[in-house]
Coordinates of N, CA and C and ligand atoms in Angstrom, one line a residue:
M1 N 79.1 57.8 88.3 CA 80.6 57.4 88.4 C 81.1 57.9 89.4
I2 N 81.4 59.3 89.7 CA 81.9 60.0 90.9 C 81.5 59.3 92.2
F3 N 80.2 59.2 92.3 CA 79.7 58.7 93.3 C 80.2 57.3 93.7
R4 N 80.2 56.5 92.6 CA 80.8 55.0 93.0 C 82.2 55.1 93.4
R5 N 83.1 56.0 92.8 CA 84.4 56.2 93.2 C 84.5 56.6 94.6
L6 N 83.6 57.7 94.9 CA 83.8 58.3 96.4 C 83.2 57.2 97.5
N7 N 82.3 56.4 97.0 CA 81.8 55.1 98.0 C 83.0 54.3 98.1
T8 N 83.4 53.9 96.9 CA 84.6 52.9 97.1 C 85.8 53.2 98.0
L9 N 86.3 54.7 97.9 CA 87.2 55.2 98.6 C 86.8 55.3 100.1
F10 N 85.8 55.6 100.4 CA 85.4 55.8 101.7 C 85.3 54.2 102.5
T11 N 84.7 53.2 101.8 CA 84.8 51.9 102.2 C 86.1 51.3 102.5
S12 N 87.0 51.7 101.5 CA 88.5 51.3 101.7 C 89.0 51.8 102.9
I13 N 88.7 53.0 103.3 CA 89.3 53.7 104.4 C 88.7 53.2 105.6
R14 N 87.4 52.9 105.5 CA 86.8 52.5 107.0 C 87.2 51.1 107.4
W15 N 87.6 50.3 106.5 CA 87.7 48.9 106.9 C 89.3 48.6 106.8
R16 N 90.2 49.5 106.6 CA 91.6 49.1 106.5 C 92.4 49.7 107.6
K17 N 93.4 49.0 108.1 CA 94.3 49.5 109.3 C 95.1 50.6 108.8
P18 N 95.5 51.6 109.6 CA 96.6 52.7 109.3 C 97.6 52.2 108.3
F19 N 98.5 51.2 108.7 CA 99.5 50.8 107.9 C 99.2 50.5 106.4
I20 N 98.1 49.7 106.4 CA 97.7 49.4 104.9 C 97.2 50.7 104.2
L21 N 96.4 51.6 105.0 CA 96.0 53.0 104.3 C 97.3 53.7 103.7
I22 N 98.4 53.5 104.6 CA 99.6 54.3 104.1 C 100.1 53.7 102.9
L23 N 100.1 52.2 103.0 CA 100.7 51.6 101.7 C 99.9 52.1 100.4
L24 N 98.5 52.0 100.7 CA 97.7 52.4 99.5 C 98.0 53.7 99.1
A25 N 98.3 54.6 99.9 CA 98.5 56.2 99.7 C 99.7 56.2 98.8
V26 N 100.6 55.4 99.3 CA 102.0 55.7 98.7 C 102.0 55.1 97.2
R27 N 101.1 53.8 97.2 CA 100.9 53.1 95.9 C 100.5 54.2 94.8
E28 N 99.3 55.0 95.4 CA 98.8 56.0 94.5 C 99.5 56.9 93.9
I29 N 100.3 57.5 95.1 CA 101.3 58.6 94.5 C 102.3 58.2 93.6
L30 N 102.8 56.9 93.6 CA 103.7 56.4 92.8 C 103.1 56.1 91.5
R31 N 101.7 56.0 91.3 CA 101.1 55.4 90.2 C 101.6 55.8 88.9
P32 N 101.9 57.1 88.7 CA 102.2 57.6 87.3 C 103.6 56.8 86.9
I33 N 104.5 56.4 87.7 CA 105.7 55.8 87.5 C 105.7 54.4 87.7
F34 N 105.2 54.0 88.8 CA 105.2 52.5 89.3 C 104.1 52.1 90.0
Y35 N 103.4 50.9 89.7 CA 102.3 50.4 90.4 C 102.4 49.0 90.7
W36 N 101.8 48.4 91.8 CA 102.3 47.0 92.0 C 100.8 46.4 92.6
Y37 N 100.7 45.1 92.7 CA 99.7 44.4 93.4 C 100.4 43.2 94.1
A38 N 99.9 42.7 95.3 CA 100.3 41.6 95.9 C 99.0 40.7 96.3
W39 N 99.1 39.6 96.0 CA 98.0 38.7 96.2 C 98.4 37.5 96.9
H40 N 97.5 36.8 97.8 CA 97.6 35.6 98.2 C 96.8 34.7 97.3
I41 N 97.2 33.5 97.0 CA 96.4 32.6 95.9 C 96.1 31.6 97.0
F42 N 94.8 31.0 96.6 CA 94.2 29.9 97.4 C 93.8 28.9 96.3
E43 N 93.9 27.7 96.9 CA 93.6 26.4 96.2 C 92.6 25.7 96.9
T44 N 91.3 25.3 96.5 CA 90.5 24.5 97.4 C 90.0 23.2 96.7
D45 N 90.4 22.1 97.3 CA 89.9 20.7 96.9 C 88.3 20.7 97.1
I46 N 87.5 20.9 96.0 CA 86.2 20.9 96.2 C 85.3 19.5 95.9
S47 N 86.3 18.3 95.5 CA 85.7 17.2 95.3 C 85.4 16.7 96.9
Q48 N 86.1 17.2 97.9 CA 85.9 16.7 99.3 C 84.6 17.3 99.8
D49 N 84.3 17.4 101.2 CA 83.1 18.0 101.7 C 83.3 19.6 101.5
L50 N 82.1 20.0 101.3 CA 82.1 21.7 100.9 C 81.8 22.3 102.2
L51 N 82.5 23.6 102.3 CA 82.6 24.5 103.3 C 81.2 25.0 103.6
K52 N 80.7 25.1 104.9 CA 79.5 25.6 105.0 C 79.4 27.0 105.1
P53 N 78.4 27.7 104.6 CA 78.4 29.2 104.8 C 77.9 29.7 106.3
Y54 N 78.3 30.8 106.7 CA 78.1 31.1 108.0 C 77.3 32.4 108.3
S55 N 76.4 32.8 107.2 CA 75.7 34.0 107.2 C 74.2 33.5 108.1
K56 N 73.8 34.6 108.7 CA 72.4 34.6 109.5 C 71.3 34.8 108.3
E57 N 71.7 35.6 107.4 CA 70.7 36.0 106.5 C 70.1 34.7 105.8
D58 N 68.8 35.1 105.1 CA 68.4 34.1 104.4 C 68.7 34.3 102.9
V59 N 69.7 33.7 102.3 CA 70.4 34.0 101.0 C 70.0 32.9 100.2
E60 N 69.7 33.4 98.9 CA 69.4 32.6 97.9 C 70.5 33.0 96.8
V61 N 71.1 32.0 96.1 CA 72.1 32.2 95.1 C 71.8 31.5 93.7
K62 N 71.8 32.2 92.8 CA 71.3 31.8 91.5 C 72.8 32.0 90.8
V63 N 72.9 31.0 89.7 CA 74.1 31.1 88.8 C 73.7 31.1 87.4
Y64 N 74.2 31.9 86.7 CA 73.9 32.4 85.4 C 75.2 32.3 84.5
T65 N 75.0 31.5 83.3 CA 75.9 31.0 82.4 C 75.9 32.2 81.2
P66 N 76.8 32.2 80.4 CA 76.9 33.2 79.2 C 75.6 33.0 78.5
Q67 N 75.1 31.7 78.4 CA 73.8 31.5 77.5 C 72.6 32.2 78.2
D68 N 72.6 32.5 79.6 CA 71.7 33.1 80.3 C 71.7 34.6 80.2
Y69 N 72.8 35.2 79.6 CA 73.0 36.6 79.7 C 71.9 37.4 78.8
T70 N 71.2 38.3 79.6 CA 70.2 39.1 78.8 C 70.3 40.6 79.5
L71 N 69.7 41.4 78.8 CA 69.6 42.7 79.3 C 69.3 42.8 80.8
I72 N 68.4 42.0 81.2 CA 67.8 42.1 82.6 C 68.9 41.6 83.6
I73 N 69.6 40.5 83.1 CA 70.9 40.1 84.1 C 71.8 41.3 84.2
Q74 N 72.0 41.9 83.1 CA 73.2 42.9 82.9 C 72.7 44.0 83.9
K75 N 71.4 44.6 83.8 CA 70.8 45.8 84.6 C 71.0 45.4 86.1
Q76 N 70.8 44.0 86.5 CA 70.6 43.4 87.8 C 71.9 43.7 88.4
I77 N 73.1 43.4 87.6 CA 74.4 43.4 88.0 C 74.7 44.8 88.1
S78 N 74.8 45.6 87.1 CA 75.3 46.9 87.2 C 74.6 47.7 88.3
A79 N 73.2 47.6 88.5 CA 72.4 48.1 89.6 C 73.0 48.0 90.9
M80 N 73.8 47.0 91.1 CA 74.5 46.9 92.4 C 75.8 47.9 92.6
G81 N 76.0 48.5 91.6 CA 76.9 49.6 91.6 C 78.4 49.6 91.5
E82 N 79.0 48.5 91.1 CA 80.3 48.3 91.0 C 80.7 48.1 89.4
L83 N 80.0 47.4 88.7 CA 80.5 47.2 87.4 C 79.8 47.8 86.2
E84 N 80.5 48.4 85.2 CA 79.8 48.9 84.0 C 79.4 47.8 83.1
P85 N 78.2 47.9 82.4 CA 77.8 47.1 81.3 C 78.7 46.5 80.4
A86 N 79.7 47.4 80.1 CA 80.7 46.9 79.0 C 81.5 45.8 79.7
E87 N 82.0 46.0 81.0 CA 82.6 45.1 81.6 C 82.0 43.6 81.8
I88 N 80.8 43.8 82.1 CA 79.9 42.7 82.3 C 79.9 41.7 81.1
G89 N 79.6 42.5 79.9 CA 79.8 41.8 78.7 C 81.0 41.2 78.3
R90 N 82.1 41.7 78.6 CA 83.4 41.2 78.3 C 83.6 40.0 79.3
R91 N 83.1 39.8 80.4 CA 83.3 38.7 81.3 C 82.4 37.6 80.7
F92 N 81.3 37.8 80.4 CA 80.3 36.8 79.6 C 80.9 36.4 78.3
A93 N 81.6 37.2 77.7 CA 82.1 37.0 76.2 C 83.3 36.0 76.5
R94 N 84.0 36.0 77.6 CA 85.1 35.1 77.9 C 84.6 33.8 78.4
K95 N 83.1 33.8 78.6 CA 82.5 32.4 78.8 C 82.6 32.2 80.4
D96 N 82.6 33.4 81.2 CA 82.8 33.3 82.5 C 81.3 33.2 83.1
L97 N 81.1 32.7 84.3 CA 79.7 32.6 84.9 C 79.7 33.5 86.1
I98 N 78.4 33.8 86.6 CA 78.2 34.5 87.9 C 77.2 33.9 88.7
A99 N 77.5 34.0 89.9 CA 76.5 33.7 91.1 C 76.0 34.8 91.6
I100 N 74.6 35.1 91.5 CA 74.0 36.4 92.3 C 73.4 36.0 93.6
A101 N 73.6 36.7 94.7 CA 73.1 36.5 95.8 C 71.8 37.4 95.9
V102 N 70.7 36.7 96.4 CA 69.4 37.4 96.4 C 69.0 37.2 97.8
V103 N 68.6 38.7 98.5 CA 68.1 38.6 99.9 C 66.7 39.4 99.8
R104 N 65.8 38.7 100.2 CA 64.4 39.5 100.2 C 64.0 39.9 98.7
E105 N 64.3 39.1 97.8 CA 64.0 39.2 96.4 C 64.8 40.4 95.9
Q106 N 65.8 40.8 96.5 CA 66.7 41.8 96.0 C 68.1 41.4 95.7
P107 N 68.6 41.6 94.4 CA 70.1 41.0 94.5 C 71.0 42.1 95.2
V108 N 71.8 41.3 95.9 CA 72.8 41.9 96.8 C 74.2 41.7 96.7
G109 N 74.5 40.8 95.8 CA 76.1 40.6 95.7 C 76.3 39.4 94.7
Y110 N 77.6 39.3 94.3 CA 78.0 38.3 93.3 C 79.4 37.8 93.4
M111 N 79.6 36.8 92.7 CA 81.0 36.2 92.5 C 81.1 35.6 91.1
W112 N 82.4 35.9 90.4 CA 82.3 35.5 89.1 C 83.3 34.2 89.2
M113 N 83.0 33.3 88.0 CA 83.7 32.0 87.9 C 84.4 32.1 86.4
A114 N 85.7 31.8 86.3 CA 86.1 31.5 85.1 C 86.8 30.1 84.9
I115 N 86.1 29.4 83.9 CA 86.4 28.0 83.8 C 87.2 27.8 82.6
S116 N 87.6 28.8 81.8 CA 88.5 28.7 80.7 C 89.8 29.5 80.8
Q117 N 90.8 29.4 79.8 CA 92.0 30.3 80.0 C 91.7 31.8 79.6
G118 N 92.5 32.7 80.0 CA 92.1 34.1 79.4 C 92.0 35.1 80.5
L119 N 91.9 34.6 81.8 CA 91.8 35.4 82.9 C 93.0 36.2 83.3
E120 N 93.1 37.5 83.4 CA 94.3 38.1 83.5 C 94.3 38.6 85.2
L121 N 95.4 38.2 85.8 CA 95.5 38.7 87.1 C 95.9 40.2 87.1
A122 N 97.0 40.5 86.4 CA 97.3 41.9 86.0 C 98.7 41.8 85.3
Y123 N 98.7 42.8 84.5 CA 99.9 43.1 83.9 C 100.4 42.1 83.0
D124 N 99.4 41.5 82.1 CA 99.9 40.4 81.1 C 100.2 39.2 81.9
T125 N 99.8 39.1 83.1 CA 100.0 37.9 83.9 C 98.7 37.2 84.1
Y126 N 98.5 35.9 83.4 CA 97.4 35.3 83.2 C 97.3 33.9 84.1
W127 N 96.2 33.6 84.4 CA 95.9 32.5 85.3 C 96.1 31.2 84.4
T128 N 96.7 30.0 84.8 CA 96.6 28.7 84.1 C 95.6 28.2 84.9
V129 N 94.3 28.0 83.9 CA 93.2 27.1 84.4 C 93.3 25.9 83.8
R130 N 93.5 24.6 84.5 CA 93.5 23.4 84.0 C 92.2 22.9 83.9
S131 N 92.0 21.6 83.1 CA 90.8 20.9 83.0 C 90.4 20.6 84.5
H132 N 89.0 20.7 84.7 CA 88.4 20.5 86.2 C 88.9 21.4 87.3
E133 N 89.4 22.6 86.6 CA 89.7 23.8 87.5 C 88.8 25.0 87.2
A134 N 88.8 25.9 88.3 CA 88.0 27.1 88.0 C 88.5 28.3 88.9
V135 N 88.5 29.3 88.5 CA 89.0 30.5 89.3 C 87.8 31.4 89.7
K136 N 87.6 31.5 91.1 CA 86.6 32.5 91.5 C 87.1 33.8 91.7
Y137 N 86.4 34.8 91.3 CA 87.0 36.2 91.2 C 86.0 37.2 91.3
G138 N 86.3 38.4 91.5 CA 85.4 39.6 91.5 C 84.3 39.5 92.6
S139 N 84.5 39.0 93.7 CA 83.3 39.0 94.9 C 82.8 40.4 95.0
F140 N 81.7 40.5 95.3 CA 81.2 41.9 95.6 C 79.8 41.8 96.3
V141 N 79.6 42.6 97.4 CA 78.5 42.6 98.3 C 78.1 44.0 98.4
I142 N 76.9 44.4 98.2 CA 76.6 45.7 98.2 C 76.9 46.3 99.8
P143 N 77.2 47.6 99.7 CA 77.7 48.2 101.0 C 76.8 47.9 102.1
A144 N 75.5 48.2 101.9 CA 74.4 48.1 102.9 C 74.4 46.8 103.6
L145 N 74.8 45.9 103.1 CA 74.7 44.5 103.5 C 76.1 43.6 103.8
R146 N 77.1 44.4 103.8 CA 78.4 44.0 104.1 C 78.6 43.6 105.6
G147 N 79.4 42.6 105.9 CA 79.6 42.3 107.4 C 78.6 41.1 107.7
R148 N 77.8 40.7 106.9 CA 76.7 39.7 107.3 C 77.2 38.3 106.5
A149 N 78.3 38.2 106.2 CA 78.7 37.0 105.7 C 78.0 36.4 104.4
I150 N 77.5 37.3 103.6 CA 76.8 37.1 102.4 C 77.8 36.4 101.4
N151 N 79.1 36.8 101.6 CA 80.2 36.3 100.6 C 80.4 34.9 100.9
S152 N 80.3 34.4 102.1 CA 80.3 33.0 102.5 C 79.2 32.3 101.9
C153 N 78.1 32.6 101.6 CA 77.0 32.1 100.9 C 77.3 31.8 99.4
L154 N 77.7 32.9 98.9 CA 78.4 32.9 97.6 C 79.4 31.9 97.4
N155 N 80.3 32.0 98.1 CA 81.4 31.0 98.0 C 81.0 29.6 98.0
S156 N 80.2 29.2 99.1 CA 79.5 27.9 99.2 C 78.8 27.4 98.0
A157 N 78.0 28.2 97.6 CA 77.0 28.2 96.4 C 77.9 27.8 95.1
V158 N 78.9 28.7 94.9 CA 79.8 28.6 93.7 C 80.5 27.2 93.8
N159 N 81.2 27.1 95.0 CA 81.7 25.7 95.0 C 81.1 24.4 94.7
S160 N 79.6 24.5 95.3 CA 78.8 23.3 95.0 C 78.5 23.5 93.6
Y161 N 77.9 24.5 92.9 CA 77.7 24.5 91.4 C 79.0 24.0 90.6
L162 N 80.3 24.4 91.1 CA 81.3 23.9 90.2 C 81.6 22.4 90.5
R163 N 81.3 22.0 91.5 CA 81.4 20.6 91.8 C 80.6 19.7 91.1
N164 N 79.1 20.4 90.8 CA 78.1 19.6 90.2 C 78.6 19.7 88.5
I165 N 79.4 20.5 88.1 CA 79.8 20.6 86.7 C 81.0 19.8 86.5
G166 N 81.7 19.2 87.5 CA 82.7 18.3 87.3 C 84.2 19.2 87.6
I167 N 84.1 20.2 88.3 CA 85.4 20.8 88.7 C 85.8 20.3 90.1
I168 N 87.0 20.1 90.0 CA 87.3 19.6 91.6 C 88.3 20.5 92.2
R169 N 88.8 21.5 91.6 CA 89.7 22.5 92.4 C 89.4 24.0 92.0
S170 N 89.1 24.8 93.1 CA 88.7 26.2 92.9 C 89.9 27.0 93.3
L171 N 90.1 28.1 92.6 CA 91.3 28.9 92.7 C 90.9 30.2 92.9
S172 N 91.6 30.9 93.8 CA 91.1 32.4 93.9 C 92.5 33.1 94.4
S173 N 92.2 34.5 94.1 CA 93.4 35.4 94.6 C 92.8 36.6 95.4
I174 N 93.6 36.9 96.5 CA 93.0 37.9 97.5 C 93.9 38.8 97.7
S175 N 93.7 40.1 97.4 CA 94.8 41.1 97.7 C 95.1 41.2 99.2
I176 N 96.5 41.2 99.3 CA 97.0 41.2 100.8 C 96.5 42.7 101.4
L177 N 96.1 43.5 100.6 CA 95.8 44.9 101.1 C 94.3 45.0 101.4
N178 N 93.6 43.7 101.3 CA 92.1 43.8 101.4 C 91.5 42.9 102.3
P179 N 91.6 43.5 103.8 CA 91.1 42.6 104.9 C 89.6 42.2 104.7
Q180 N 88.8 42.9 104.1 CA 87.4 42.5 103.8 C 87.4 41.2 103.4
S181 N 88.2 40.9 102.1 CA 88.2 39.7 101.5 C 89.0 38.6 102.1
M182 N 90.0 39.0 103.0 CA 90.9 37.9 103.6 C 90.0 37.1 104.8
S183 N 89.0 37.8 105.1 CA 88.1 37.4 106.2 C 87.6 35.9 105.9
L184 N 87.3 35.6 104.8 CA 86.7 34.4 104.3 C 87.7 33.2 104.5
P185 N 89.0 33.3 103.9 CA 90.0 32.2 104.2 C 90.6 32.2 105.6
K186 N 90.3 33.4 106.2 CA 90.8 33.3 107.6 C 89.8 32.5 108.4
H187 N 88.4 32.7 108.1 CA 87.4 32.0 108.8 C 87.5 30.5 108.6
Y188 N 87.7 30.1 107.4 CA 87.8 28.5 107.2 C 89.4 28.1 107.4
K189 N 90.3 29.0 107.9 CA 91.6 28.4 108.0 C 92.3 27.9 106.9
R190 N 92.0 28.6 105.8 CA 92.6 28.0 104.5 C 94.1 28.4 104.4
P191 N 94.9 27.3 103.8 CA 96.4 27.8 103.7 C 96.6 28.5 102.6
I192 N 97.6 29.4 102.5 CA 98.0 30.1 101.3 C 98.9 29.2 100.4
A193 N 98.4 29.0 99.2 CA 99.2 28.1 98.2 C 100.3 29.1 97.6
M194 N 100.3 30.2 97.6 CA 101.1 31.1 97.0 C 100.9 32.5 97.1
T195 N 102.2 33.5 97.3 CA 101.9 34.8 97.2 C 102.5 35.4 96.0
V196 N 101.8 36.3 95.4 CA 102.4 36.7 94.1 C 102.5 38.3 94.1
F197 N 103.6 38.7 93.6 CA 103.8 40.3 93.4 C 104.0 40.6 92.0
V198 N 103.4 41.5 91.6 CA 103.2 41.9 90.1 C 103.2 43.4 90.1
A199 N 104.4 44.1 89.5 CA 104.5 45.5 89.4 C 104.8 46.0 87.9
H200 N 104.4 47.1 87.5 CA 104.7 47.7 86.3 C 105.4 49.1 86.5
I201 N 106.6 49.1 85.6 CA 107.5 50.5 85.7 C 106.9 51.1 84.4
R202 N 106.1 52.2 84.4 CA 105.4 53.0 83.3 C 106.6 53.2 82.3
G203 N 107.5 54.2 82.5 CA 108.4 54.7 81.4 C 109.1 53.5 80.8
L204 N 109.5 52.5 81.4 CA 110.2 51.5 80.6 C 109.3 50.3 80.2
N205 N 108.0 50.5 80.4 CA 107.1 49.5 80.1 C 107.5 48.0 80.6
W206 N 108.0 47.8 81.6 CA 108.5 46.8 82.3 C 107.6 46.1 83.3
N207 N 107.4 44.9 83.3 CA 106.7 44.1 84.2 C 107.7 43.4 85.0
I208 N 107.4 43.2 86.5 CA 108.1 42.7 87.4 C 107.3 41.7 88.0
R209 N 107.6 40.3 88.1 CA 106.8 39.2 88.7 C 107.6 38.5 89.7
K210 N 107.0 38.3 90.8 CA 107.8 37.4 91.7 C 106.6 36.6 92.7
S211 N 107.2 35.3 92.9 CA 106.3 34.5 93.8 C 106.9 34.0 95.0
F212 N 106.0 33.8 95.9 CA 106.7 33.0 97.2 C 105.8 31.7 97.5
R213 N 106.4 30.8 98.2 CA 105.7 29.7 98.4 C 105.6 28.5 97.5
A214 N 105.7 28.9 96.0 CA 105.5 28.1 94.9 C 105.8 28.8 93.8
P215 N 106.4 28.1 92.7 CA 107.0 28.8 91.6 C 105.7 29.4 90.7
L216 N 106.1 30.7 90.1 CA 105.1 31.4 89.6 C 104.4 30.7 88.3
E217 N 105.2 30.0 87.6 CA 104.9 29.3 86.4 C 104.1 28.1 86.7
S218 N 103.9 27.6 87.9 CA 103.2 26.5 88.2 C 101.6 26.9 88.2
R219 N 101.3 28.3 88.1 CA 100.0 28.7 88.0 C 99.6 29.8 87.2
F220 N 100.7 30.6 86.7 CA 100.5 31.8 85.8 C 101.3 31.6 84.4
T221 N 100.9 32.3 83.7 CA 101.7 32.3 82.4 C 101.8 33.9 81.9
W222 N 102.8 34.2 81.2 CA 103.2 35.6 80.7 C 103.8 35.7 79.3
P223 N 103.7 36.5 78.6 CA 104.4 36.7 77.4 C 105.9 36.7 77.8
K224 N 106.7 36.0 77.1 CA 108.2 36.0 77.3 C 108.9 36.9 76.3
K225 N 108.8 38.3 76.8 CA 109.6 39.3 76.0 C 110.3 40.1 76.7
R226 N 110.6 41.4 76.5 CA 111.2 42.3 77.0 C 110.9 42.9 78.4
E227 N 111.1 41.7 79.4 CA 110.6 42.1 80.7 C 111.5 41.5 81.8
I228 N 111.4 42.1 83.0 CA 112.2 41.5 84.1 C 111.4 40.4 84.7
I229 N 111.8 39.2 84.5 CA 111.0 37.9 84.9 C 111.8 37.3 86.1
R230 N 111.2 37.3 87.4 CA 111.9 36.7 88.5 C 111.2 35.6 89.2
P231 N 111.0 34.4 88.3 CA 110.3 33.3 88.9 C 111.0 32.9 90.2
F232 N 110.2 32.0 90.9 CA 110.5 31.8 92.3 C 111.9 31.1 92.4
Ligands
LIG1 C1 84.7 41.3 100.2 C2 83.3 41.4 100.3 C3 82.9 40.9 99.1 C4 83.1 40.8 101.5 O1 81.7 40.3 101.6 P1 81.0 40.3 102.9 O2 79.6 39.4 102.7 O3 80.6 41.8 103.5 O4 81.8 39.4 104.0 P2 81.8 39.4 105.5 O5 80.4 39.6 106.0 O6 82.3 38.0 105.8 O7 82.6 40.5 106.1 C5 84.1 40.4 105.6 C6 84.8 41.4 106.2 O8 84.3 42.8 105.9 C7 84.5 43.7 107.2 N1 83.1 44.3 107.7 C8 82.6 44.0 108.7 N2 81.3 44.7 108.6 C9 81.1 45.5 107.6 C10 80.5 46.4 106.9 N3 79.4 46.8 107.6 N4 80.7 47.2 105.9 C11 81.9 46.7 105.3 N5 82.8 45.9 105.7 C12 82.3 45.1 106.8 C13 85.3 42.8 108.3 O9 86.5 43.0 108.0 C14 84.7 41.6 107.8 O10 85.7 40.6 108.5 P3 85.5 39.9 109.9 O11 84.1 39.4 109.8 O12 86.4 38.8 109.9 O13 85.7 41.1 110.8 C15 82.7 42.7 100.4 O14 83.3 43.5 101.6 C16 83.1 43.6 99.2 O15 82.1 43.7 98.4 N6 84.0 44.6 99.3 C17 84.1 45.3 98.0 C18 84.8 44.5 96.8 C19 86.0 43.8 97.0 O16 86.9 44.1 97.8 N7 86.0 42.5 96.5 C20 87.0 41.5 96.8 C21 87.4 41.0 95.2 S1 88.5 39.8 95.5

């Protein structure tokens, strides 16, 4: 557990620019009273031509549905070092699917897909997933094989799988503080559909939400209660 956290911390430092590192540090210092996230939201029409992967590795991608969920799959996923078994179980229980990338018969990364309601962005802010839509989330590639565009193979395989089951639009959120993830939409020159800011004030138990480029309620829902809500 400690090793995982140290590893994540080291990787975050290695691939982020000084300005982003300062922002992340300030966010951590303020965590006991105030925490925030900012994402770019992307929407891709996958009924059209699918984007080609650009990895030079020989990558095979297999998709597993909740019906395929076994202890072996759970062990394969958690052995990659990011997710605890309980979290994997929660995702399958929500009926999410996973695409696992395999290189030389070794699982090396994955991408999750949510095709029903219930996926939380953060702080009680939930994706609106309409029929024929799916959210791609939680991409991960093992540190030893990062930088070889394996994520692009996962992305293409996931889009292709989704199209085959009748999905026409894939959605995703990428933290503006995560240049490793932003590489994929930059490579394909994907336009940003919306930028979302979500913050939580601890003592007051308030959530603040704000969107740019498009109205927040066009893509997200949240409980209408004692909160500061600032839609577009
Ligand atoms: C985000 C992630 C899935 C990308 O996977 P990937 O297969 O390494 O993707 P790419 O090979 O296209 O590399 C993406 C970026 O990672 C960085 N990178 C390059 N070499 C790297 C290496 N050896 N180690 C780590 N990051 C590297 C670069 O910024 C690269 O972008 P560039 O090619 O435009 O310069 C992977 O970095 C990861 O698992 N990160 C931790 C989990 C995470 O942040 N997930 C995103 C949740 S939305």
